[in-house]
Short mmCIF file of C-alpha atoms in Angstrom, two decimals:
data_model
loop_
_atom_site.label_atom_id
_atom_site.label_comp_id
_atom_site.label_asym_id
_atom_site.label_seq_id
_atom_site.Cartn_x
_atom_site.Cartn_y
_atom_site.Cartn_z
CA UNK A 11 16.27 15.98 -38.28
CA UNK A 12 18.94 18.40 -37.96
CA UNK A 13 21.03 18.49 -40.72
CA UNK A 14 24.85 18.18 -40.32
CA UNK A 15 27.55 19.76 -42.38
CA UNK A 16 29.64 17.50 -45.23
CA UNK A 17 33.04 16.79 -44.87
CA UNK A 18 33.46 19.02 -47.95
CA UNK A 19 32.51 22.58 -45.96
CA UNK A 20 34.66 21.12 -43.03
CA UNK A 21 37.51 20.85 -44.94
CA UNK A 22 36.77 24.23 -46.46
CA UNK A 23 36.41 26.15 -43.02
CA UNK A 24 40.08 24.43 -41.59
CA UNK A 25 41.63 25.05 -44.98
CA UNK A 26 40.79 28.73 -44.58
CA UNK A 27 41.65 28.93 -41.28
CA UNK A 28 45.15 27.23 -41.81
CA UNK A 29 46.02 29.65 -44.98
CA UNK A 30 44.31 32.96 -43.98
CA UNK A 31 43.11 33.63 -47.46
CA UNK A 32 40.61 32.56 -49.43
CA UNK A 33 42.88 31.81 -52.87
CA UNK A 34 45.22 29.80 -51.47
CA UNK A 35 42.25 27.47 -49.03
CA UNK A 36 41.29 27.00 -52.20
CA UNK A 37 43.84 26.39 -54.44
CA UNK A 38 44.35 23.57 -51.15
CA UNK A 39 41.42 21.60 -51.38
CA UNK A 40 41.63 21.88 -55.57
CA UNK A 41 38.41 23.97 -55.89
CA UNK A 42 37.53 27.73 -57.20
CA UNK A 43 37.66 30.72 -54.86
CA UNK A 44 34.14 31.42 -55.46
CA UNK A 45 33.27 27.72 -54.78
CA UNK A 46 34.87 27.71 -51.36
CA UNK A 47 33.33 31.10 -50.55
CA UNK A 48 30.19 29.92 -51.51
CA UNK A 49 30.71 26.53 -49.59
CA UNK A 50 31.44 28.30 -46.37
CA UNK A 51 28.44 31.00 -46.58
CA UNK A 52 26.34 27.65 -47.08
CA UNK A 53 27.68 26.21 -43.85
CA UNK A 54 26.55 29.58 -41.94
CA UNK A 55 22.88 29.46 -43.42
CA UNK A 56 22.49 25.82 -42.44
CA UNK A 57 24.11 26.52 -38.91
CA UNK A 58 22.22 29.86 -38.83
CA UNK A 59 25.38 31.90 -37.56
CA UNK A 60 28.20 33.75 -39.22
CA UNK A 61 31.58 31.94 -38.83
CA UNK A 62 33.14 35.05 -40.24
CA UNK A 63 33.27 38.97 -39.97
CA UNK A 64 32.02 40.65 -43.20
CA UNK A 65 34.28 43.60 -42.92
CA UNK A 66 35.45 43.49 -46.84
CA UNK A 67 39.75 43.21 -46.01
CA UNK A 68 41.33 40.75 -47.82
CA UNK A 69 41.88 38.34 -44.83
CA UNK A 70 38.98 36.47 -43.66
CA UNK A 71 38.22 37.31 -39.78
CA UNK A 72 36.64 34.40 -37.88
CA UNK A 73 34.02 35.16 -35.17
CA UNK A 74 34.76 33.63 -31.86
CA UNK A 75 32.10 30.87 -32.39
CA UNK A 76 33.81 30.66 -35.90
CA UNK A 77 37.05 30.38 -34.24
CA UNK A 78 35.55 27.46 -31.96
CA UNK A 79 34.24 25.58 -34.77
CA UNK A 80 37.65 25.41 -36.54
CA UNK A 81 38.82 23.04 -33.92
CA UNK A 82 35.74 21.06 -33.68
CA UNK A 83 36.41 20.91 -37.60
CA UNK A 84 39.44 19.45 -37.32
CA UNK A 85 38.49 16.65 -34.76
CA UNK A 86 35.74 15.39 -36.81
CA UNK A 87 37.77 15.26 -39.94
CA UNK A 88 40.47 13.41 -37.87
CA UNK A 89 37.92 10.83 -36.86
CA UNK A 90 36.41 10.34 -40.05
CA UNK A 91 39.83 10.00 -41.46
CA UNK A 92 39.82 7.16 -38.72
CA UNK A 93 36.65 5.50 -39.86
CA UNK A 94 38.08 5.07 -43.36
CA UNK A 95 41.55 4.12 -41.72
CA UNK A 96 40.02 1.53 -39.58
CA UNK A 97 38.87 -0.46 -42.71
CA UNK A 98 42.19 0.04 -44.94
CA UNK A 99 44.44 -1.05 -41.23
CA UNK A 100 41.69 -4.43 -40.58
CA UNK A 101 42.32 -5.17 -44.91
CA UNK A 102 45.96 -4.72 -45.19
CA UNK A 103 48.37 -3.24 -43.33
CA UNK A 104 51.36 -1.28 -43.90
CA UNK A 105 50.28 -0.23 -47.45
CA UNK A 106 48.92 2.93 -48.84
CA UNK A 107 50.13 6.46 -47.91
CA UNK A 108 51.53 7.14 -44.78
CA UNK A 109 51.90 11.27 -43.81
CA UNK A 110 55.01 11.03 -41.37
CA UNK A 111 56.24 14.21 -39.88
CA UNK A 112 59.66 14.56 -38.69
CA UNK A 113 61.64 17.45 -36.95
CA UNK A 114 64.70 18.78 -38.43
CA UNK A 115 67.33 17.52 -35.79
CA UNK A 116 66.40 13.93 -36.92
CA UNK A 117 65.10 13.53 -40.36
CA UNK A 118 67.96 14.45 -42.36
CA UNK A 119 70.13 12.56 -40.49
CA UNK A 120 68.15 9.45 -40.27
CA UNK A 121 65.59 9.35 -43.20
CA UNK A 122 68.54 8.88 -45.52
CA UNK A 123 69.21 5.40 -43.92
CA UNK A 124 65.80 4.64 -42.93
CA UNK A 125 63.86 5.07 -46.17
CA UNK A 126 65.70 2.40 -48.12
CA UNK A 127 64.80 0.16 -45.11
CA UNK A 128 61.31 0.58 -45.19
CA UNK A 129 60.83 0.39 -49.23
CA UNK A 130 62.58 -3.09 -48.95
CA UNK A 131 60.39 -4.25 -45.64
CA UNK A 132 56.96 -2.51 -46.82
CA UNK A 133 57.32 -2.29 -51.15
CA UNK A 134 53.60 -1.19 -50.82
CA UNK A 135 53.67 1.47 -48.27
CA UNK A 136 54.09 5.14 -49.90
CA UNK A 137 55.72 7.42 -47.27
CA UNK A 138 54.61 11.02 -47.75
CA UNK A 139 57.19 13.66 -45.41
CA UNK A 140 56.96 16.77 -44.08
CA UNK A 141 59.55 18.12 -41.89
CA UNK A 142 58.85 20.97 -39.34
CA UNK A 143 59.05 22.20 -35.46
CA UNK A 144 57.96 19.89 -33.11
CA UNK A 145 54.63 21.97 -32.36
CA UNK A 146 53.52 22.34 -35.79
CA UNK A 147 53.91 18.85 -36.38
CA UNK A 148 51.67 18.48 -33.35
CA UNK A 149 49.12 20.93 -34.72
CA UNK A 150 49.06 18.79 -38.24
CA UNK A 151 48.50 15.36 -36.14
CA UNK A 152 45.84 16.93 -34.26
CA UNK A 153 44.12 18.11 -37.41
CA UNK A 154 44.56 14.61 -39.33
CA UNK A 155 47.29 16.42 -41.62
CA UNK A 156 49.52 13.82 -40.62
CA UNK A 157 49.38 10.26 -39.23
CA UNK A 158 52.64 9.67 -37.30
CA UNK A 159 55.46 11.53 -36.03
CA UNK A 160 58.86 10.68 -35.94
CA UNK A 161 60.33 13.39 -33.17
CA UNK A 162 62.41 13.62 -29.94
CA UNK A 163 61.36 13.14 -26.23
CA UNK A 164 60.09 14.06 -23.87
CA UNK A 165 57.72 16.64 -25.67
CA UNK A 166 54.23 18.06 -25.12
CA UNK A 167 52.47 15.89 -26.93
CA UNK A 168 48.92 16.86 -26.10
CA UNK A 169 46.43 13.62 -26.25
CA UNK A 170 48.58 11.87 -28.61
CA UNK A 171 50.23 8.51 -27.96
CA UNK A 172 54.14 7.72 -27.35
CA UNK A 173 56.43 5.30 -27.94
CA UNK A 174 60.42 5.57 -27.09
CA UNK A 175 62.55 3.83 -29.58
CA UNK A 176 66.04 4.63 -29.23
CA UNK A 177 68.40 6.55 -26.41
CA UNK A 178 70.42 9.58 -28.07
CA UNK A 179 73.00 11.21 -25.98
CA UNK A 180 74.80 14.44 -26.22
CA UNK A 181 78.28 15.18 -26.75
CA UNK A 182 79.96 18.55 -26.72
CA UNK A 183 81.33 20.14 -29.61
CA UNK A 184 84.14 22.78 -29.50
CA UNK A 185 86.41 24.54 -31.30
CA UNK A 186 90.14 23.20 -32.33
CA UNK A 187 92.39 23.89 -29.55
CA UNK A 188 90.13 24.51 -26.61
CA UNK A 189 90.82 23.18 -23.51
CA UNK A 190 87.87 20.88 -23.07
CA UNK A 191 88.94 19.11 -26.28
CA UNK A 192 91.64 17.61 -23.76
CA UNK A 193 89.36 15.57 -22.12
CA UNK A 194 88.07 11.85 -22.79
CA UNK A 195 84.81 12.89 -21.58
CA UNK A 196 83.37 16.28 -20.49
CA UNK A 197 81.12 16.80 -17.07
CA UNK A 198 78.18 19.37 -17.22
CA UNK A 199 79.91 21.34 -14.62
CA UNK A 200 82.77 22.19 -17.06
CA UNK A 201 80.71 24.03 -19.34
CA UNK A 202 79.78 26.77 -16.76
CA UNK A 203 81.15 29.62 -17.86
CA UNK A 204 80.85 28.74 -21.38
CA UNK A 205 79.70 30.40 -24.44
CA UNK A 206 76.72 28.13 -25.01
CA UNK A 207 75.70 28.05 -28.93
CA UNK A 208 72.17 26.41 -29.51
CA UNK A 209 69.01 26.46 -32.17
CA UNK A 210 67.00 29.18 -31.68
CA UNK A 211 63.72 29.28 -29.88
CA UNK A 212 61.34 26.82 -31.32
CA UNK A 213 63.65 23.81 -32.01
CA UNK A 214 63.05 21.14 -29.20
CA UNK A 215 67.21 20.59 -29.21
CA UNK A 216 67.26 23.59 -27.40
CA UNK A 217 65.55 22.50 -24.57
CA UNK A 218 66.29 19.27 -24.48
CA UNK A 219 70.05 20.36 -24.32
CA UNK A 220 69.39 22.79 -21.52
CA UNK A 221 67.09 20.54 -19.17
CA UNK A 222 69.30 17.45 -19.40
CA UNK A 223 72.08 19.02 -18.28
CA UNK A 224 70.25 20.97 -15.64
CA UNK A 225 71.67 24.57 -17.47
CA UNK A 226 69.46 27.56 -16.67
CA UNK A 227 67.90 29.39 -20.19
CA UNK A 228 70.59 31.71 -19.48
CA UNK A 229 73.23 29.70 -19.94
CA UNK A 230 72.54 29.83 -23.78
CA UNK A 231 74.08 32.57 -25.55
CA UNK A 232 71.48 35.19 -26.18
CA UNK A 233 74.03 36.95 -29.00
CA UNK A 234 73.43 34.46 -31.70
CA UNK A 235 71.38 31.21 -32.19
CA UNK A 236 71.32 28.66 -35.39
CA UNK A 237 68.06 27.63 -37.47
CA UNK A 238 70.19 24.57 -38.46
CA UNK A 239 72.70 22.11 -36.85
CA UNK A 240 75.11 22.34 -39.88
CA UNK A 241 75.28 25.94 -39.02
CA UNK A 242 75.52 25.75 -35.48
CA UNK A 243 78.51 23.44 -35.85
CA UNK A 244 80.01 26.06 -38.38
CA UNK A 245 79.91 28.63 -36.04
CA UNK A 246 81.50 26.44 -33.37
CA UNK A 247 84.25 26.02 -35.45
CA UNK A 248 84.83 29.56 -36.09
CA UNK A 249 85.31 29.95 -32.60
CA UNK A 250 82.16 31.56 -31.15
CA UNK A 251 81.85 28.70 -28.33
CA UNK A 252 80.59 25.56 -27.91
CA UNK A 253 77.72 23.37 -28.17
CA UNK A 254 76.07 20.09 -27.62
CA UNK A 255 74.83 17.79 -30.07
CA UNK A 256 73.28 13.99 -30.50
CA UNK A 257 74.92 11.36 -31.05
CA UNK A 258 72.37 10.94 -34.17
CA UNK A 259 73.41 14.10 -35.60
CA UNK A 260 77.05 13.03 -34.96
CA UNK A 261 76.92 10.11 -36.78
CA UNK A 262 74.76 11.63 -39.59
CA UNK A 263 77.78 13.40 -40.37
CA UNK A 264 76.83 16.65 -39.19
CA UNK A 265 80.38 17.72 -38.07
CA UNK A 266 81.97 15.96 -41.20
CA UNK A 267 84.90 17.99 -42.69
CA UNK A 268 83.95 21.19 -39.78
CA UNK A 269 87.50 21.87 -37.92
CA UNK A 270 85.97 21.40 -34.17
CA UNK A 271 86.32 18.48 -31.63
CA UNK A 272 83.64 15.97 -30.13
CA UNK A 273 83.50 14.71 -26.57
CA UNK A 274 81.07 12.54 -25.00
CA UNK A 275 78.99 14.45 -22.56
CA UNK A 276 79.60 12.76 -18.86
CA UNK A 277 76.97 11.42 -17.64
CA UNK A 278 73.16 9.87 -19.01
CA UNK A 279 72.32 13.00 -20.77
CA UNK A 280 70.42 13.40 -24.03
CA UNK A 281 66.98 13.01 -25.38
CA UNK A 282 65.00 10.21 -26.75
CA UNK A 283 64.00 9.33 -29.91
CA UNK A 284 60.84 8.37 -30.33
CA UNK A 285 57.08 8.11 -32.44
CA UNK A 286 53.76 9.81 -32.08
CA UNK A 287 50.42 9.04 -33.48
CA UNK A 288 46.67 10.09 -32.25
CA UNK A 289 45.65 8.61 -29.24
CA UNK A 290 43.07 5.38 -30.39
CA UNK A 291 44.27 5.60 -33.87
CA UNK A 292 43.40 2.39 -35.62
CA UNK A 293 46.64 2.06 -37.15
CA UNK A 294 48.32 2.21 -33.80
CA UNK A 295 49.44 -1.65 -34.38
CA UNK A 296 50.91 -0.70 -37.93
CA UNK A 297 52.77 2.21 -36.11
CA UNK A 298 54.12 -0.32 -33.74
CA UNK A 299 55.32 -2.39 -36.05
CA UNK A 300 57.41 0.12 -37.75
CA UNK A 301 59.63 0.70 -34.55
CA UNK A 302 61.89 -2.16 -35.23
CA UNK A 303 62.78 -1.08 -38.79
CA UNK A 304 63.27 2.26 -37.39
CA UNK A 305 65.04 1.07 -34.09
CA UNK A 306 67.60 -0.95 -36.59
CA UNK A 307 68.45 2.22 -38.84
CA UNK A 308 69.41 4.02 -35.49
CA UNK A 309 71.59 1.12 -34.46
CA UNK A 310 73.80 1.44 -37.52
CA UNK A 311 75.00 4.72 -36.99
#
């Protein structure tokens, strides 16, 4: 009988993987450097290949097959995470820890609003958050890292599961005195020829703002882009051009005591707000059953 590989080694092989260095996989799964190093050379004598190059740098260098079984790691931790989930979901649901990931165009506008929420509907729930890009937060889903994501849409998702909860459109922010602050509402056309201001590459805003209003990649200024929307709003106030936000962000205060002016973006534009969780999760039902809690936060702002 062939023997298989404990969750233990598994979790030592992603964990170096993730940190690229063997103190800090360790110091991440709460063991000694010379206990994960021995762990993982005991995973290549039982699977009779080397997972890593012996070349004596500093940062560990996985073979190709080494490289393969990294994934393959993950996935089986992810389902045995599931196995245990499964039980927890069928006993009681909605209690225990819950990793939720969240981007940073939505969390710290909503979480503020929607935490107090959920303590009061689920006391026994214990929310644990990370905030990040869209595709990292993908990456930690995939690898079991997290359990549900709280993001915008549409997004590639891989395998995972969707579910829109709210609309979000965009308005267009400008500086004091420009002429598009004269209108009620502002038409994608009008902002041809405009000094677009948006995140940089990597935020999901950025793309979101460019494909719903049919705007080329170009259209974005290539001079300067923010890592935050605070900042992006800052600079639209000091007159560097203009930019579109969501109406989430808007009412989350982001443009709160910034000198610029807000205009509804004509139109159906925007993005959609939405949650993700691993496709046959057994705590899809308990996901589902947050949406309303979350869906009523939105509608208050």
């Amino acid at each position: 009988m062939t023997a298989l590989p404990s969750p233990q080694q598994l979790r030592y092989l992603v964990a170096l993987a993730e940190h690229g260095h063997f103190g800090r996989a360790a110091t991440a799964c709460a063991v000694t450097q010379s206990t994960l190093s021995a762990g993982i050379l005991a995973l290549e004598r039982q699977l009779d290949a080397a997972l890593l190059e012996r070349t004596g740098g500093k940062r560990p260098v996985f073979t190709p097959l080494g490289r393969e079984l990294v994934g393959r790691a993950r996935s089986a931790l992810a389902s045995l995470t599931a196995f245990v989930e499964t039980v927890a979901a069928a006993r009681d649901p909605l209690t225990g820890p819950l990793r939720l990931g969240t981007i940073p165009t939505i969390g710290p506008f909503l979480l503020p609003r929607l935490m107090p929420q959920l303590r009061a509907a689920f006391p026994r729930l214990r929310l644990w958050l990370r905030e990040d890009l869209t595709d990292r937060l993908i990456e930690g889903l995939d690898g079991g890292r997290l359990d549900l994501l709280l993001l915008a849409l549409p997004c590639d998702c891989g395998d995972a599961e969707t579910m829109t909860i709210a609309e979000d459109p965009f308005s267009v922010a400008v500086p004091p005195g420009h002429p598009l602050a004269l209108r009620s509402e502002v038409p994608t056309g009008a902002l041809t020829g405009e000094r677009l201001m948006l995140l940089e590459d990597g935020h999901c805003l950025r793309e979101h703002a460019l494909s719903a209003c049919g705007l080329p990649g170009a259209a974005a200024s290539q001079e300067f882009a923010a890592t935050s929307l605070h900042t992006l709003v800052q600079m639209v106030a000091g007159g560097l051009g203009v930019t579109l936000l969501p109406r989430l962000a808007i009412a989350g205060g982001v443009t709160a005591g910034a000198d610029v002016a807000v205009r509804p973006l004509a139109g159906t534009f925007g993005r959609r707000i939405g949650l993700a969780w691993r496709a046959r999760s057994p705590r899809a039902a308990e996901f589902r059953a947050l949406a309303p809690s979350i869906a009523a936060a939105l509608s208050g702002l």
